[in-house]
Amino acid sequence: MRTLGLELSKLKRSHLWLTLVLATGIELAWATAVLSIVITRSGTTGIAVDAGYAIGETSSVHAVVTPIISAVVASRLAATEHDSTMLSQLLADGQPRAPFFLAKLTTAVAACSVPALALVPTTTLVGAVGGVPADPGLTATWLAGLMVANIAMTAIHLALALLVRRQALTLTVGALGALSASLVGFVVPDSVATVLPWQYPALLVPVRMQQIEGTITGFVPVDHLGTYVAIVVIVSLVATAVAQTTFSRQVTR
């Protein structure tokens, strides 16, 4: 707890909250615009927009933005250590490696959850204004998936950011993850996406787009969502353990 408290106190110096406010604002504005356009056009397309449709459309935005936010957050948290040489000082004073990394990761995952926590009520509100009926059960499932989807990728980003002083590598990895994130269910099948952490925010969305002859007809529930969640949780635990072990071994040398 002491280590976690120390990490939280560092947030004031890193000005991470400014980055989060900006990133969250951009994501919400983008998602709101997409959903508003879909609702407006539903009158001419004849496609009924339900809660699943609203979740599917706004999730496509979140899936692209999340890897970038994760990489930026990890980079900013690591920069506070590199810029002040605090990391080397802490380790020289006997600071345990594992608690240090896990406290850092907890802070990073919590920060990355802010846009998701803001997106869910925003989607519900915009949908309600547009006459989209609410589905509390589906929305709760969506939110639960969003909360665990960024753990594995953030663990990887954080290990890279702490071990490599130049943050260009971490940011590049996040950007490449963002480029691939919108391909779940299209170019990249769900079965392959289960081993690609950067695609988890899209993989755990409880609906998938349905098309007939290239025309979007709606969003349907995902089969085996519980299996995907279980796989993501397991991969997240493994990724955290590997990242923490790699960090501890490297900084010991």
PDB file of C-alpha atoms in Angstrom:
ATOM      1  CA  MET A   1       0.000   0.000   0.000  1.00  0.00           C
ATOM      2  CA  ARG A   2       2.876   2.358   0.779  1.00  0.00           C
ATOM      3  CA  THR A   3       4.322   1.804  -2.694  1.00  0.00           C
ATOM      4  CA  LEU A   4       0.933   2.380  -4.317  1.00  0.00           C
ATOM      5  CA  GLY A   5       0.456   5.553  -2.289  1.00  0.00           C
ATOM      6  CA  LEU A   6       3.841   6.795  -3.476  1.00  0.00           C
ATOM      7  CA  GLU A   7       2.843   6.161  -7.088  1.00  0.00           C
ATOM      8  CA  LEU A   8      -0.388   8.080  -6.665  1.00  0.00           C
ATOM      9  CA  SER A   9       1.495  11.026  -5.199  1.00  0.00           C
ATOM     10  CA  LYS A  10       3.713  11.134  -8.294  1.00  0.00           C
ATOM     11  CA  LEU A  11       0.698  11.731 -10.533  1.00  0.00           C
ATOM     12  CA  LYS A  12       0.644  15.386  -9.525  1.00  0.00           C
ATOM     13  CA  ARG A  13       4.162  15.882 -10.888  1.00  0.00           C
ATOM     14  CA  SER A  14       3.571  13.915 -14.092  1.00  0.00           C
ATOM     15  CA  HIS A  15       0.437  15.946 -14.989  1.00  0.00           C
ATOM     16  CA  LEU A  16      -1.046  12.674 -16.209  1.00  0.00           C
ATOM     17  CA  TRP A  17      -4.534  13.900 -15.458  1.00  0.00           C
ATOM     18  CA  LEU A  18      -4.184  16.525 -18.189  1.00  0.00           C
ATOM     19  CA  THR A  19      -3.388  13.792 -20.694  1.00  0.00           C
ATOM     20  CA  LEU A  20      -6.348  11.731 -19.495  1.00  0.00           C
ATOM     21  CA  VAL A  21      -8.768  14.651 -19.731  1.00  0.00           C
ATOM     22  CA  LEU A  22      -7.639  15.408 -23.275  1.00  0.00           C
ATOM     23  CA  ALA A  23      -7.708  11.777 -24.417  1.00  0.00           C
ATOM     24  CA  THR A  24     -11.076  11.121 -22.789  1.00  0.00           C
ATOM     25  CA  GLY A  25     -12.542  14.270 -24.293  1.00  0.00           C
ATOM     26  CA  ILE A  26     -11.379  13.324 -27.793  1.00  0.00           C
ATOM     27  CA  GLU A  27     -12.747   9.788 -27.462  1.00  0.00           C
ATOM     28  CA  LEU A  28     -16.119  10.943 -26.136  1.00  0.00           C
ATOM     29  CA  ALA A  29     -16.488  13.583 -28.842  1.00  0.00           C
ATOM     30  CA  TRP A  30     -15.602  11.059 -31.546  1.00  0.00           C
ATOM     31  CA  ALA A  31     -17.903   8.352 -30.169  1.00  0.00           C
ATOM     32  CA  THR A  32     -20.762  10.820 -29.710  1.00  0.00           C
ATOM     33  CA  ALA A  33     -20.415  12.035 -33.296  1.00  0.00           C
ATOM     34  CA  VAL A  34     -20.408   8.472 -34.653  1.00  0.00           C
ATOM     35  CA  LEU A  35     -23.445   7.421 -32.634  1.00  0.00           C
ATOM     36  CA  SER A  36     -25.366  10.606 -33.433  1.00  0.00           C
ATOM     37  CA  ILE A  37     -24.798  10.099 -37.161  1.00  0.00           C
ATOM     38  CA  VAL A  38     -25.946   6.478 -36.942  1.00  0.00           C
ATOM     39  CA  ILE A  39     -29.121   7.442 -35.074  1.00  0.00           C
ATOM     40  CA  THR A  40     -29.872  10.256 -37.517  1.00  0.00           C
ATOM     41  CA  ARG A  41     -29.399   8.008 -40.549  1.00  0.00           C
ATOM     42  CA  SER A  42     -31.498   5.185 -39.113  1.00  0.00           C
ATOM     43  CA  GLY A  43     -34.605   6.957 -40.340  1.00  0.00           C
ATOM     44  CA  THR A  44     -33.485   6.648 -43.948  1.00  0.00           C
ATOM     45  CA  THR A  45     -31.743   3.255 -43.753  1.00  0.00           C
ATOM     46  CA  GLY A  46     -34.633   1.580 -41.999  1.00  0.00           C
ATOM     47  CA  ILE A  47     -32.268  -0.119 -39.540  1.00  0.00           C
ATOM     48  CA  ALA A  48     -33.439   0.059 -35.942  1.00  0.00           C
ATOM     49  CA  VAL A  49     -30.724   1.258 -33.591  1.00  0.00           C
ATOM     50  CA  ASP A  50     -30.875  -0.665 -30.313  1.00  0.00           C
ATOM     51  CA  ALA A  51     -28.495  -0.767 -27.346  1.00  0.00           C
ATOM     52  CA  GLY A  52     -26.326  -3.382 -29.047  1.00  0.00           C
ATOM     53  CA  TYR A  53     -25.981  -1.210 -32.132  1.00  0.00           C
ATOM     54  CA  ALA A  54     -24.992   1.798 -30.010  1.00  0.00           C
ATOM     55  CA  ILE A  55     -22.436  -0.261 -28.079  1.00  0.00           C
ATOM     56  CA  GLY A  56     -20.971  -1.718 -31.253  1.00  0.00           C
ATOM     57  CA  GLU A  57     -20.517   1.652 -32.942  1.00  0.00           C
ATOM     58  CA  THR A  58     -18.945   3.457 -29.995  1.00  0.00           C
ATOM     59  CA  SER A  59     -16.771   0.447 -29.171  1.00  0.00           C
ATOM     60  CA  SER A  60     -15.113   0.739 -32.578  1.00  0.00           C
ATOM     61  CA  VAL A  61     -13.824   4.131 -31.471  1.00  0.00           C
ATOM     62  CA  HIS A  62     -12.715   2.895 -28.059  1.00  0.00           C
ATOM     63  CA  ALA A  63     -10.876  -0.076 -29.554  1.00  0.00           C
ATOM     64  CA  VAL A  64      -8.686   2.216 -31.653  1.00  0.00           C
ATOM     65  CA  VAL A  65      -8.039   4.811 -28.955  1.00  0.00           C
ATOM     66  CA  THR A  66      -7.319   2.469 -26.024  1.00  0.00           C
ATOM     67  CA  PRO A  67      -3.902   1.107 -27.148  1.00  0.00           C
ATOM     68  CA  ILE A  68      -2.665   4.657 -27.711  1.00  0.00           C
ATOM     69  CA  ILE A  69      -3.904   5.833 -24.314  1.00  0.00           C
ATOM     70  CA  SER A  70      -2.325   2.802 -22.652  1.00  0.00           C
ATOM     71  CA  ALA A  71       1.044   3.470 -24.292  1.00  0.00           C
ATOM     72  CA  VAL A  72       0.944   7.179 -23.444  1.00  0.00           C
ATOM     73  CA  VAL A  73       0.004   6.528 -19.802  1.00  0.00           C
ATOM     74  CA  ALA A  74       2.777   3.944 -19.410  1.00  0.00           C
ATOM     75  CA  SER A  75       5.248   6.316 -21.050  1.00  0.00           C
ATOM     76  CA  ARG A  76       4.286   9.218 -18.790  1.00  0.00           C
ATOM     77  CA  LEU A  77       4.536   7.109 -15.632  1.00  0.00           C
ATOM     78  CA  ALA A  78       7.946   5.778 -16.641  1.00  0.00           C
ATOM     79  CA  ALA A  79       9.168   9.246 -17.620  1.00  0.00           C
ATOM     80  CA  THR A  80       8.765  10.445 -14.025  1.00  0.00           C
ATOM     81  CA  GLU A  81      11.314   7.827 -13.016  1.00  0.00           C
ATOM     82  CA  HIS A  82      13.760   8.298 -15.906  1.00  0.00           C
ATOM     83  CA  ASP A  83      13.738  12.096 -15.843  1.00  0.00           C
ATOM     84  CA  SER A  84      14.434  12.356 -12.134  1.00  0.00           C
ATOM     85  CA  THR A  85      16.657   9.247 -11.858  1.00  0.00           C
ATOM     86  CA  MET A  86      14.234   8.245  -9.108  1.00  0.00           C
ATOM     87  CA  LEU A  87      14.093   4.661 -10.354  1.00  0.00           C
ATOM     88  CA  SER A  88      17.816   4.072  -9.856  1.00  0.00           C
ATOM     89  CA  GLN A  89      17.673   5.749  -6.441  1.00  0.00           C
ATOM     90  CA  LEU A  90      14.765   3.613  -5.267  1.00  0.00           C
ATOM     91  CA  LEU A  91      16.419   0.404  -6.396  1.00  0.00           C
ATOM     92  CA  ALA A  92      19.729   1.443  -4.838  1.00  0.00           C
ATOM     93  CA  ASP A  93      17.887   1.963  -1.535  1.00  0.00           C
ATOM     94  CA  GLY A  94      16.595  -1.612  -1.655  1.00  0.00           C
ATOM     95  CA  GLN A  95      13.102  -0.944  -2.995  1.00  0.00           C
ATOM     96  CA  PRO A  96      11.594  -4.369  -3.876  1.00  0.00           C
ATOM     97  CA  ARG A  97      11.183  -4.693  -7.647  1.00  0.00           C
ATOM     98  CA  ALA A  98       7.917  -6.636  -7.745  1.00  0.00           C
ATOM     99  CA  PRO A  99       5.825  -4.308  -5.514  1.00  0.00           C
ATOM    100  CA  PHE A 100       7.239  -1.307  -7.376  1.00  0.00           C
ATOM    101  CA  PHE A 101       6.180  -2.664 -10.771  1.00  0.00           C
ATOM    102  CA  LEU A 102       2.775  -3.867  -9.570  1.00  0.00           C
ATOM    103  CA  ALA A 103       2.014  -0.499  -7.963  1.00  0.00           C
ATOM    104  CA  LYS A 104       3.007   1.213 -11.194  1.00  0.00           C
ATOM    105  CA  LEU A 105       0.800  -1.157 -13.194  1.00  0.00           C
ATOM    106  CA  THR A 106      -2.169  -0.688 -10.857  1.00  0.00           C
ATOM    107  CA  THR A 107      -1.884   3.074 -11.302  1.00  0.00           C
ATOM    108  CA  ALA A 108      -1.593   2.737 -15.080  1.00  0.00           C
ATOM    109  CA  VAL A 109      -4.576   0.379 -15.414  1.00  0.00           C
ATOM    110  CA  ALA A 110      -6.700   2.634 -13.213  1.00  0.00           C
ATOM    111  CA  ALA A 111      -5.781   5.640 -15.359  1.00  0.00           C
ATOM    112  CA  CYS A 112      -6.555   3.750 -18.570  1.00  0.00           C
ATOM    113  CA  SER A 113      -9.981   2.825 -17.183  1.00  0.00           C
ATOM    114  CA  VAL A 114     -11.086   6.463 -16.975  1.00  0.00           C
ATOM    115  CA  PRO A 115     -12.039   6.792 -20.686  1.00  0.00           C
ATOM    116  CA  ALA A 116     -13.969   3.512 -20.527  1.00  0.00           C
ATOM    117  CA  LEU A 117     -15.836   4.579 -17.391  1.00  0.00           C
ATOM    118  CA  ALA A 118     -16.780   7.808 -19.158  1.00  0.00           C
ATOM    119  CA  LEU A 119     -17.724   6.150 -22.455  1.00  0.00           C
ATOM    120  CA  VAL A 120     -20.396   3.825 -21.066  1.00  0.00           C
ATOM    121  CA  PRO A 121     -22.668   6.490 -19.503  1.00  0.00           C
ATOM    122  CA  THR A 122     -22.033   8.828 -22.447  1.00  0.00           C
ATOM    123  CA  THR A 123     -23.173   6.159 -24.903  1.00  0.00           C
ATOM    124  CA  THR A 124     -26.225   5.426 -22.773  1.00  0.00           C
ATOM    125  CA  LEU A 125     -27.107   9.122 -22.513  1.00  0.00           C
ATOM    126  CA  VAL A 126     -26.639   9.902 -26.210  1.00  0.00           C
ATOM    127  CA  GLY A 127     -28.629   6.796 -27.075  1.00  0.00           C
ATOM    128  CA  ALA A 128     -31.451   7.772 -24.714  1.00  0.00           C
ATOM    129  CA  VAL A 129     -31.643  11.249 -26.252  1.00  0.00           C
ATOM    130  CA  GLY A 130     -31.861   9.620 -29.697  1.00  0.00           C
ATOM    131  CA  GLY A 131     -34.614   7.254 -28.612  1.00  0.00           C
ATOM    132  CA  VAL A 132     -32.440   4.141 -28.254  1.00  0.00           C
ATOM    133  CA  PRO A 133     -33.906   1.781 -25.622  1.00  0.00           C
ATOM    134  CA  ALA A 134     -31.575   0.939 -22.752  1.00  0.00           C
ATOM    135  CA  ASP A 135     -30.351  -2.577 -22.011  1.00  0.00           C
ATOM    136  CA  PRO A 136     -28.812  -2.579 -18.503  1.00  0.00           C
ATOM    137  CA  GLY A 137     -27.672  -6.197 -18.690  1.00  0.00           C
ATOM    138  CA  LEU A 138     -25.841  -5.779 -21.983  1.00  0.00           C
ATOM    139  CA  THR A 139     -24.355  -2.471 -20.839  1.00  0.00           C
ATOM    140  CA  ALA A 140     -23.068  -4.029 -17.611  1.00  0.00           C
ATOM    141  CA  THR A 141     -21.470  -6.864 -19.587  1.00  0.00           C
ATOM    142  CA  TRP A 142     -19.835  -4.312 -21.881  1.00  0.00           C
ATOM    143  CA  LEU A 143     -18.460  -2.311 -18.948  1.00  0.00           C
ATOM    144  CA  ALA A 144     -17.055  -5.422 -17.271  1.00  0.00           C
ATOM    145  CA  GLY A 145     -15.222  -6.342 -20.462  1.00  0.00           C
ATOM    146  CA  LEU A 146     -13.780  -2.846 -20.822  1.00  0.00           C
ATOM    147  CA  MET A 147     -12.362  -2.989 -17.296  1.00  0.00           C
ATOM    148  CA  VAL A 148     -10.204  -6.063 -17.948  1.00  0.00           C
ATOM    149  CA  ALA A 149      -9.385  -5.470 -21.617  1.00  0.00           C
ATOM    150  CA  ASN A 150      -6.473  -3.085 -21.088  1.00  0.00           C
ATOM    151  CA  ILE A 151      -4.517  -4.962 -18.393  1.00  0.00           C
ATOM    152  CA  ALA A 152      -2.329  -7.166 -20.605  1.00  0.00           C
ATOM    153  CA  MET A 153      -1.353  -4.470 -23.099  1.00  0.00           C
ATOM    154  CA  THR A 154      -0.662  -1.972 -20.309  1.00  0.00           C
ATOM    155  CA  ALA A 155       1.638  -4.451 -18.556  1.00  0.00           C
ATOM    156  CA  ILE A 156       3.605  -4.828 -21.785  1.00  0.00           C
ATOM    157  CA  HIS A 157       3.704  -1.078 -22.429  1.00  0.00           C
ATOM    158  CA  LEU A 158       4.819  -0.347 -18.868  1.00  0.00           C
ATOM    159  CA  ALA A 159       7.653  -2.894 -18.945  1.00  0.00           C
ATOM    160  CA  LEU A 160       8.901  -1.432 -22.230  1.00  0.00           C
ATOM    161  CA  ALA A 161       8.628   2.131 -20.930  1.00  0.00           C
ATOM    162  CA  LEU A 162      10.549   1.356 -17.736  1.00  0.00           C
ATOM    163  CA  LEU A 163      13.279  -0.685 -19.406  1.00  0.00           C
ATOM    164  CA  VAL A 164      13.831   1.530 -22.469  1.00  0.00           C
ATOM    165  CA  ARG A 165      14.528   5.156 -21.662  1.00  0.00           C
ATOM    166  CA  ARG A 166      13.525   6.385 -25.123  1.00  0.00           C
ATOM    167  CA  GLN A 167       9.754   6.260 -25.100  1.00  0.00           C
ATOM    168  CA  ALA A 168       9.443   6.139 -28.893  1.00  0.00           C
ATOM    169  CA  LEU A 169       9.419   2.325 -28.756  1.00  0.00           C
ATOM    170  CA  THR A 170       6.507   2.159 -26.321  1.00  0.00           C
ATOM    171  CA  LEU A 171       4.510   4.730 -28.273  1.00  0.00           C
ATOM    172  CA  THR A 172       5.205   2.949 -31.558  1.00  0.00           C
ATOM    173  CA  VAL A 173       3.982  -0.356 -30.120  1.00  0.00           C
ATOM    174  CA  GLY A 174       0.814   1.363 -28.925  1.00  0.00           C
ATOM    175  CA  ALA A 175       0.254   2.990 -32.313  1.00  0.00           C
ATOM    176  CA  LEU A 176       0.686  -0.314 -34.139  1.00  0.00           C
ATOM    177  CA  GLY A 177      -1.751  -1.899 -31.702  1.00  0.00           C
ATOM    178  CA  ALA A 178      -4.268   0.826 -32.473  1.00  0.00           C
ATOM    179  CA  LEU A 179      -3.933   0.176 -36.203  1.00  0.00           C
ATOM    180  CA  SER A 180      -4.782  -3.480 -35.723  1.00  0.00           C
ATOM    181  CA  ALA A 181      -7.488  -2.979 -33.109  1.00  0.00           C
ATOM    182  CA  SER A 182     -10.352  -2.339 -35.533  1.00  0.00           C
ATOM    183  CA  LEU A 183      -9.697  -5.562 -37.449  1.00  0.00           C
ATOM    184  CA  VAL A 184     -11.325  -7.948 -34.953  1.00  0.00           C
ATOM    185  CA  GLY A 185     -14.027  -9.944 -36.670  1.00  0.00           C
ATOM    186  CA  PHE A 186     -12.978  -8.775 -40.124  1.00  0.00           C
ATOM    187  CA  VAL A 187      -9.343  -9.381 -41.105  1.00  0.00           C
ATOM    188  CA  VAL A 188      -8.458 -10.903 -37.721  1.00  0.00           C
ATOM    189  CA  PRO A 189     -10.872 -13.583 -36.474  1.00  0.00           C
ATOM    190  CA  ASP A 190     -11.801 -13.710 -32.798  1.00  0.00           C
ATOM    191  CA  SER A 191      -9.818 -16.913 -32.295  1.00  0.00           C
ATOM    192  CA  VAL A 192      -6.603 -15.146 -33.323  1.00  0.00           C
ATOM    193  CA  ALA A 193      -7.449 -11.952 -31.425  1.00  0.00           C
ATOM    194  CA  THR A 194      -7.444 -13.904 -28.154  1.00  0.00           C
ATOM    195  CA  VAL A 195      -3.624 -13.945 -28.221  1.00  0.00           C
ATOM    196  CA  LEU A 196      -3.219 -10.289 -29.244  1.00  0.00           C
ATOM    197  CA  PRO A 197      -3.685  -8.048 -26.155  1.00  0.00           C
ATOM    198  CA  TRP A 198      -4.075  -4.886 -28.240  1.00  0.00           C
ATOM    199  CA  GLN A 199      -7.278  -6.309 -29.695  1.00  0.00           C
ATOM    200  CA  TYR A 200      -8.909  -7.152 -26.371  1.00  0.00           C
ATOM    201  CA  PRO A 201     -10.988  -3.937 -26.142  1.00  0.00           C
ATOM    202  CA  ALA A 202     -12.716  -5.000 -29.375  1.00  0.00           C
ATOM    203  CA  LEU A 203     -12.733  -8.723 -28.603  1.00  0.00           C
ATOM    204  CA  LEU A 204     -14.670  -8.300 -25.350  1.00  0.00           C
ATOM    205  CA  VAL A 205     -17.413  -6.143 -26.858  1.00  0.00           C
ATOM    206  CA  PRO A 206     -20.559  -8.262 -26.344  1.00  0.00           C
ATOM    207  CA  VAL A 207     -21.861  -7.675 -29.893  1.00  0.00           C
ATOM    208  CA  ARG A 208     -20.549  -8.081 -33.436  1.00  0.00           C
ATOM    209  CA  MET A 209     -21.532  -6.352 -36.623  1.00  0.00           C
ATOM    210  CA  GLN A 210     -23.866  -8.299 -38.881  1.00  0.00           C
ATOM    211  CA  GLN A 211     -23.723  -7.760 -42.632  1.00  0.00           C
ATOM    212  CA  ILE A 212     -25.769  -9.034 -45.545  1.00  0.00           C
ATOM    213  CA  GLU A 213     -24.214  -8.577 -48.972  1.00  0.00           C
ATOM    214  CA  GLY A 214     -21.904  -5.893 -47.617  1.00  0.00           C
ATOM    215  CA  THR A 215     -24.696  -3.928 -45.940  1.00  0.00           C
ATOM    216  CA  ILE A 216     -24.746  -3.477 -42.169  1.00  0.00           C
ATOM    217  CA  THR A 217     -28.020  -4.834 -40.803  1.00  0.00           C
ATOM    218  CA  GLY A 218     -27.276  -4.569 -37.096  1.00  0.00           C
ATOM    219  CA  PHE A 219     -25.246  -6.030 -34.238  1.00  0.00           C
ATOM    220  CA  VAL A 220     -25.781  -9.476 -32.773  1.00  0.00           C
ATOM    221  CA  PRO A 221     -24.626 -11.035 -29.466  1.00  0.00           C
ATOM    222  CA  VAL A 222     -21.209 -12.696 -29.436  1.00  0.00           C
ATOM    223  CA  ASP A 223     -21.020 -16.446 -29.031  1.00  0.00           C
ATOM    224  CA  HIS A 224     -18.695 -17.784 -26.327  1.00  0.00           C
ATOM    225  CA  LEU A 225     -18.112 -14.338 -24.771  1.00  0.00           C
ATOM    226  CA  GLY A 226     -17.509 -15.969 -21.383  1.00  0.00           C
ATOM    227  CA  THR A 227     -14.721 -18.057 -22.901  1.00  0.00           C
ATOM    228  CA  TYR A 228     -13.094 -14.946 -24.362  1.00  0.00           C
ATOM    229  CA  VAL A 229     -13.263 -13.193 -20.996  1.00  0.00           C
ATOM    230  CA  ALA A 230     -11.650 -16.158 -19.258  1.00  0.00           C
ATOM    231  CA  ILE A 231      -8.859 -16.273 -21.848  1.00  0.00           C
ATOM    232  CA  VAL A 232      -8.245 -12.531 -21.531  1.00  0.00           C
ATOM    233  CA  VAL A 233      -8.048 -12.769 -17.735  1.00  0.00           C
ATOM    234  CA  ILE A 234      -5.545 -15.643 -17.963  1.00  0.00           C
ATOM    235  CA  VAL A 235      -3.419 -13.878 -20.583  1.00  0.00           C
ATOM    236  CA  SER A 236      -3.517 -10.685 -18.487  1.00  0.00           C
ATOM    237  CA  LEU A 237      -2.217 -12.550 -15.434  1.00  0.00           C
ATOM    238  CA  VAL A 238       0.513 -14.209 -17.492  1.00  0.00           C
ATOM    239  CA  ALA A 239       1.473 -10.929 -19.192  1.00  0.00           C
ATOM    240  CA  THR A 240       1.674  -9.197 -15.812  1.00  0.00           C
ATOM    241  CA  ALA A 241       3.843 -11.950 -14.352  1.00  0.00           C
ATOM    242  CA  VAL A 242       6.174 -12.018 -17.367  1.00  0.00           C
ATOM    243  CA  ALA A 243       6.456  -8.227 -17.522  1.00  0.00           C
ATOM    244  CA  GLN A 244       7.138  -7.966 -13.787  1.00  0.00           C
ATOM    245  CA  THR A 245       9.722 -10.764 -13.890  1.00  0.00           C
ATOM    246  CA  THR A 246      11.457  -9.275 -16.928  1.00  0.00           C
ATOM    247  CA  PHE A 247      11.594  -5.861 -15.273  1.00  0.00           C
ATOM    248  CA  SER A 248      12.961  -7.279 -12.013  1.00  0.00           C
ATOM    249  CA  ARG A 249      15.682  -9.287 -13.748  1.00  0.00           C
ATOM    250  CA  GLN A 250      16.755  -6.488 -16.071  1.00  0.00           C
ATOM    251  CA  VAL A 251      17.077  -3.776 -13.425  1.00  0.00           C
ATOM    252  CA  THR A 252      19.009  -6.159 -11.175  1.00  0.00           C
ATOM    253  CA  ARG A 253      21.771  -6.537 -13.745  1.00  0.00           C
TER     254      ARG A 253
END
